[in-house]
PDB file of C-alpha atoms in Angstrom:
ATOM      1  CA  MET B   1     -11.559  18.273   4.910  1.00 95.00           C
ATOM      2  CA  GLN B   2     -12.269  19.507   0.519  1.00 97.00           C
ATOM      3  CA  LEU B   3     -10.825  22.547   0.254  1.00 97.00           C
ATOM      4  CA  GLU B   4     -10.955  24.834  -2.979  1.00 98.00           C
ATOM      5  CA  GLY B   5      -8.334  27.758  -3.918  1.00 98.00           C
ATOM      6  CA  SER B   6      -7.971  30.011  -6.706  1.00 98.00           C
ATOM      7  CA  CYS B   7      -5.268  33.302  -7.196  1.00 97.00           C
ATOM      8  CA  HIS B   8      -6.463  36.576  -7.100  1.00 97.00           C
ATOM      9  CA  CYS B   9      -7.397  37.240 -10.850  1.00 98.00           C
ATOM     10  CA  GLY B  10      -9.894  34.038 -10.854  1.00 97.00           C
ATOM     11  CA  ASN B  11      -7.869  32.692 -13.675  1.00 98.00           C
ATOM     12  CA  VAL B  12      -6.856  29.593 -11.449  1.00 98.00           C
ATOM     13  CA  ARG B  13      -8.183  27.466  -9.767  1.00 98.00           C
ATOM     14  CA  PHE B  14      -7.396  24.043  -7.479  1.00 98.00           C
ATOM     15  CA  ARG B  15      -9.428  21.778  -5.320  1.00 98.00           C
ATOM     16  CA  CYS B  16      -7.780  19.204  -3.144  1.00 98.00           C
ATOM     17  CA  GLU B  17      -8.108  16.476   0.218  1.00 97.00           C
ATOM     18  CA  ALA B  18      -6.747  17.228   2.757  1.00 96.00           C
ATOM     19  CA  TYR B  19      -5.501  15.334   5.965  1.00 95.00           C
ATOM     20  CA  ALA B  20      -4.001  18.522   7.162  1.00 94.00           C
ATOM     21  CA  PRO B  21      -5.774  21.186   6.799  1.00 93.00           C
ATOM     22  CA  VAL B  22      -4.781  23.938   9.682  1.00 94.00           C
ATOM     23  CA  PRO B  23      -3.264  26.919   9.913  1.00 91.00           C
ATOM     24  CA  PHE B  24      -0.871  26.896  12.005  1.00 90.00           C
ATOM     25  CA  LEU B  25       3.162  26.661  10.366  1.00 90.00           C
ATOM     26  CA  GLN B  26       3.558  30.149   9.418  1.00 90.00           C
ATOM     27  CA  CYS B  27       7.591  30.432   8.210  1.00 89.00           C
ATOM     28  CA  TYR B  28       9.833  33.642   7.517  1.00 89.00           C
ATOM     29  CA  CYS B  29      12.190  32.557   5.619  1.00 86.00           C
ATOM     30  CA  SER B  30      13.299  33.965   3.281  1.00 84.00           C
ATOM     31  CA  ILE B  31      11.573  32.208  -0.055  1.00 87.00           C
ATOM     32  CA  CYS B  32       8.867  32.037   2.372  1.00 84.00           C
ATOM     33  CA  ARG B  33       8.797  35.966   3.122  1.00 82.00           C
ATOM     34  CA  LYS B  34       9.479  36.991  -0.894  1.00 83.00           C
ATOM     35  CA  THR B  35       7.085  34.034  -3.003  1.00 84.00           C
ATOM     36  CA  ALA B  36       4.336  34.666  -0.538  1.00 76.00           C
ATOM     37  CA  GLY B  37       4.094  37.398   1.530  1.00 70.00           C
ATOM     38  CA  GLY B  38       2.061  38.126   4.228  1.00 62.00           C
ATOM     39  CA  SER B  39       3.104  39.894   6.854  1.00 63.00           C
ATOM     40  CA  GLY B  40       6.527  38.078   6.157  1.00 64.00           C
ATOM     41  CA  SER B  41       5.075  34.739   6.465  1.00 68.00           C
ATOM     42  CA  ALA B  42       3.559  31.822   5.015  1.00 76.00           C
ATOM     43  CA  ILE B  43       1.609  28.978   5.984  1.00 85.00           C
ATOM     44  CA  ASN B  44       1.055  25.619   3.956  1.00 86.00           C
ATOM     45  CA  LEU B  45      -1.403  23.492   4.492  1.00 93.00           C
ATOM     46  CA  GLY B  46      -1.189  19.214   3.882  1.00 94.00           C
ATOM     47  CA  ALA B  47      -2.940  17.214   1.120  1.00 96.00           C
ATOM     48  CA  ARG B  48      -3.070  14.584  -1.040  1.00 97.00           C
ATOM     49  CA  ALA B  49      -1.451  14.741  -4.035  1.00 97.00           C
ATOM     50  CA  ASP B  50      -3.147  12.222  -6.100  1.00 97.00           C
ATOM     51  CA  THR B  51      -6.852  14.550  -5.380  1.00 98.00           C
ATOM     52  CA  LEU B  52      -5.200  17.801  -7.036  1.00 98.00           C
ATOM     53  CA  GLU B  53      -7.745  19.101  -9.461  1.00 98.00           C
ATOM     54  CA  VAL B  54      -6.939  22.407 -11.592  1.00 98.00           C
ATOM     55  CA  GLU B  55      -8.461  24.557 -13.753  1.00 98.00           C
ATOM     56  CA  GLY B  56      -6.762  27.398 -15.614  1.00 98.00           C
ATOM     57  CA  ARG B  57      -3.153  25.071 -15.614  1.00 97.00           C
ATOM     58  CA  GLU B  58      -2.504  27.668 -18.782  1.00 98.00           C
ATOM     59  CA  HIS B  59      -2.001  30.335 -16.033  1.00 98.00           C
ATOM     60  CA  LEU B  60       0.780  28.174 -14.000  1.00 98.00           C
ATOM     61  CA  GLY B  61       4.318  29.059 -13.371  1.00 98.00           C
ATOM     62  CA  VAL B  62       6.456  27.374 -11.631  1.00 97.00           C
ATOM     63  CA  TYR B  63       9.768  28.455  -9.374  1.00 96.00           C
ATOM     64  CA  GLN B  64      12.602  26.043  -8.067  1.00 95.00           C
ATOM     65  CA  ALA B  65      14.026  28.834  -4.795  1.00 92.00           C
ATOM     66  CA  LYS B  66      17.653  29.424  -5.415  1.00 92.00           C
ATOM     67  CA  ILE B  67      19.439  28.210  -2.063  1.00 88.00           C
ATOM     68  CA  ARG B  68      22.135  29.369  -0.697  1.00 85.00           C
ATOM     69  CA  GLU B  69      25.210  27.500   0.963  1.00 85.00           C
ATOM     70  CA  ASP B  70      27.116  27.314   4.158  1.00 84.00           C
ATOM     71  CA  ASP B  71      30.395  27.584   1.256  1.00 88.00           C
ATOM     72  CA  GLY B  72      29.233  30.751  -0.812  1.00 85.00           C
ATOM     73  CA  GLY B  73      27.511  28.406  -3.538  1.00 89.00           C
ATOM     74  CA  CYS B  74      23.751  27.818  -4.773  1.00 91.00           C
ATOM     75  CA  ARG B  75      21.618  25.034  -5.352  1.00 93.00           C
ATOM     76  CA  ILE B  76      18.327  24.471  -6.739  1.00 94.00           C
ATOM     77  CA  SER B  77      15.643  23.591  -4.530  1.00 93.00           C
ATOM     78  CA  SER B  78      13.766  20.429  -5.948  1.00 94.00           C
ATOM     79  CA  ALA B  79      10.287  22.209  -4.775  1.00 94.00           C
ATOM     80  CA  ARG B  80       8.183  23.361  -7.254  1.00 96.00           C
ATOM     81  CA  ARG B  81       5.949  26.815  -6.187  1.00 95.00           C
ATOM     82  CA  HIS B  82       3.465  27.023  -8.332  1.00 97.00           C
ATOM     83  CA  PHE B  83       1.543  30.622  -8.564  1.00 96.00           C
ATOM     84  CA  CYS B  84      -0.828  32.702 -11.328  1.00 97.00           C
ATOM     85  CA  THR B  85       1.494  33.668 -13.949  1.00 98.00           C
ATOM     86  CA  SER B  86      -1.187  36.558 -14.300  1.00 97.00           C
ATOM     87  CA  CYS B  87      -1.530  37.792 -11.240  1.00 96.00           C
ATOM     88  CA  SER B  88       1.236  35.941  -8.967  1.00 94.00           C
ATOM     89  CA  SER B  89      -0.815  34.807  -6.566  1.00 94.00           C
ATOM     90  CA  ALA B  90       1.337  31.812  -5.152  1.00 93.00           C
ATOM     91  CA  LEU B  91      -0.674  29.084  -4.859  1.00 96.00           C
ATOM     92  CA  TRP B  92       0.752  25.782  -3.525  1.00 96.00           C
ATOM     93  CA  LEU B  93       4.335  24.252  -3.294  1.00 94.00           C
ATOM     94  CA  PHE B  94       5.384  20.536  -4.555  1.00 96.00           C
ATOM     95  CA  SER B  95       7.997  18.430  -3.190  1.00 95.00           C
ATOM     96  CA  PRO B  96       9.713  14.979  -5.664  1.00 95.00           C
ATOM     97  CA  GLU B  97      11.041  14.211  -2.290  1.00 93.00           C
ATOM     98  CA  TRP B  98       7.391  13.683  -1.221  1.00 92.00           C
ATOM     99  CA  PRO B  99       5.282  13.067  -4.746  1.00 95.00           C
ATOM    100  CA  ASP B 100       2.011  11.992  -2.451  1.00 96.00           C
ATOM    101  CA  LEU B 101       1.849  15.538  -0.705  1.00 95.00           C
ATOM    102  CA  VAL B 102       0.947  18.913  -2.099  1.00 97.00           C
ATOM    103  CA  HIS B 103       0.806  22.274   0.209  1.00 95.00           C
ATOM    104  CA  PRO B 104      -1.645  24.505  -1.095  1.00 96.00           C
ATOM    105  CA  HIS B 105      -0.774  28.119   0.643  1.00 93.00           C
ATOM    106  CA  ALA B 106      -3.360  29.146   3.398  1.00 93.00           C
ATOM    107  CA  SER B 107      -3.366  31.924   1.730  1.00 92.00           C
ATOM    108  CA  ALA B 108      -5.619  30.939  -1.429  1.00 95.00           C
ATOM    109  CA  ILE B 109      -7.975  28.730   0.399  1.00 96.00           C
ATOM    110  CA  ASP B 110     -11.697  30.155  -0.243  1.00 97.00           C
ATOM    111  CA  THR B 111     -13.149  27.097   1.509  1.00 97.00           C
ATOM    112  CA  PRO B 112     -13.214  28.852   5.592  1.00 97.00           C
ATOM    113  CA  LEU B 113     -10.121  26.199   7.804  1.00 94.00           C
ATOM    114  CA  PRO B 114     -10.655  25.718  10.752  1.00 94.00           C
ATOM    115  CA  GLN B 115      -8.584  27.798  14.080  1.00 93.00           C
ATOM    116  CA  PRO B 116      -5.766  26.160  14.828  1.00 94.00           C
ATOM    117  CA  PRO B 117      -5.060  25.922  19.180  1.00 95.00           C
ATOM    118  CA  GLU B 118      -1.854  27.373  18.487  1.00 95.00           C
ATOM    119  CA  ARG B 119       0.767  28.890  16.456  1.00 93.00           C
ATOM    120  CA  VAL B 120       4.337  27.663  15.157  1.00 94.00           C
ATOM    121  CA  HIS B 121       6.054  30.744  14.230  1.00 94.00           C
ATOM    122  CA  MET B 122       9.425  28.716  12.890  1.00 93.00           C
ATOM    123  CA  LEU B 123      12.870  30.525  10.269  1.00 92.00           C
ATOM    124  CA  LEU B 124      12.398  32.866  12.752  1.00 93.00           C
ATOM    125  CA  GLY B 125      16.328  33.170  12.203  1.00 90.00           C
ATOM    126  CA  SER B 126      15.596  34.894   8.467  1.00 87.00           C
ATOM    127  CA  LYS B 127      12.315  36.839   9.072  1.00 88.00           C
ATOM    128  CA  ALA B 128      12.516  39.917   7.403  1.00 86.00           C
ATOM    129  CA  ASN B 129      13.686  43.082  11.012  1.00 88.00           C
ATOM    130  CA  TRP B 130      10.396  44.935  11.026  1.00 89.00           C
ATOM    131  CA  VAL B 131       8.177  42.036  11.552  1.00 88.00           C
ATOM    132  CA  LEU B 132       6.549  41.837  15.514  1.00 91.00           C
ATOM    133  CA  VAL B 133       6.451  37.830  15.726  1.00 92.00           C
ATOM    134  CA  PRO B 134       3.003  37.083  17.863  1.00 93.00           C
ATOM    135  CA  ASN B 135       4.341  35.832  20.806  1.00 94.00           C
ATOM    136  CA  GLY B 136       1.163  34.864  23.224  1.00 96.00           C
ATOM    137  CA  PRO B 137       0.499  31.738  25.613  1.00 96.00           C
ATOM    138  CA  ASP B 138      -0.397  30.385  22.539  1.00 96.00           C
ATOM    139  CA  ASP B 139       2.457  30.932  19.935  1.00 96.00           C
ATOM    140  CA  VAL B 140       5.658  28.981  19.589  1.00 95.00           C
ATOM    141  CA  GLN B 141       8.667  30.526  18.036  1.00 96.00           C
ATOM    142  CA  LEU B 142      11.571  28.709  16.500  1.00 95.00           C
ATOM    143  CA  GLU B 143      14.966  29.912  14.765  1.00 94.00           C
ATOM    144  CA  GLY B 144      14.757  26.915  12.674  1.00 93.00           C
ATOM    145  CA  PHE B 145      12.713  24.053  11.946  1.00 92.00           C
ATOM    146  CA  PRO B 146      10.387  22.163  13.822  1.00 94.00           C
ATOM    147  CA  LYS B 147      10.619  18.885  15.421  1.00 95.00           C
ATOM    148  CA  GLU B 148       7.411  17.334  14.463  1.00 94.00           C
ATOM    149  CA  SER B 149       6.223  17.135  11.220  1.00 91.00           C
ATOM    150  CA  LEU B 150       2.605  19.169   9.905  1.00 91.00           C
ATOM    151  CA  GLU B 151       0.774  15.412  10.459  1.00 93.00           C
ATOM    152  CA  GLN B 152       2.088  15.006  13.354  1.00 94.00           C
ATOM    153  CA  TRP B 153       0.919  18.799  14.622  1.00 94.00           C
ATOM    154  CA  HIS B 154      -2.519  18.126  13.585  1.00 94.00           C
ATOM    155  CA  ARG B 155      -2.479  14.332  15.276  1.00 95.00           C
ATOM    156  CA  ARG B 156      -1.091  15.760  18.954  1.00 94.00           C
ATOM    157  CA  HIS B 157      -4.505  18.277  18.832  1.00 95.00           C
ATOM    158  CA  GLY B 158      -6.973  15.781  17.116  1.00 94.00           C
ATOM    159  CA  LEU B 159      -6.972  17.615  13.708  1.00 94.00           C
ATOM    160  CA  LEU B 160      -5.678  14.725  11.584  1.00 92.00           C
ATOM    161  CA  GLN B 161      -8.268  14.229   8.850  1.00 89.00           C
ATOM    162  CA  GLU B 162      -7.899  10.926   7.914  1.00 79.00           C
TER     163      GLU B 162
END
């Protein structure tokens, strides 16, 4: 599915081909919560990195999060979170660990997206205490990471764009 997205001020516009376009996985980790917002969660989609086209690259910033270790140390994440330097809109994440993929933030997508048949709320152990997480029949709540990948979830629901 062809996705088109932009930042709030319009200085950055992008498009890519998504193989996993359904916004179902809501992340409540402190990194997503603080860099992307959205009621304490961020939603990333799955797209092919070689299809990413960007207008306004001169307005892009990249943030690599600091990951706190159990021993009190800290390491820099390999994931690169792209944002607009003019309006701070979170746009997409790219990780060199998965060089064929790019993960656009659903909040930056202008193309109408399919509605998910279920929502997976992950990393709830990191959510802010004021956040109320939906808990209906189509909501899955996880303290950590799901066992199922983005691609596997889309495949299971017959939504994978191959």
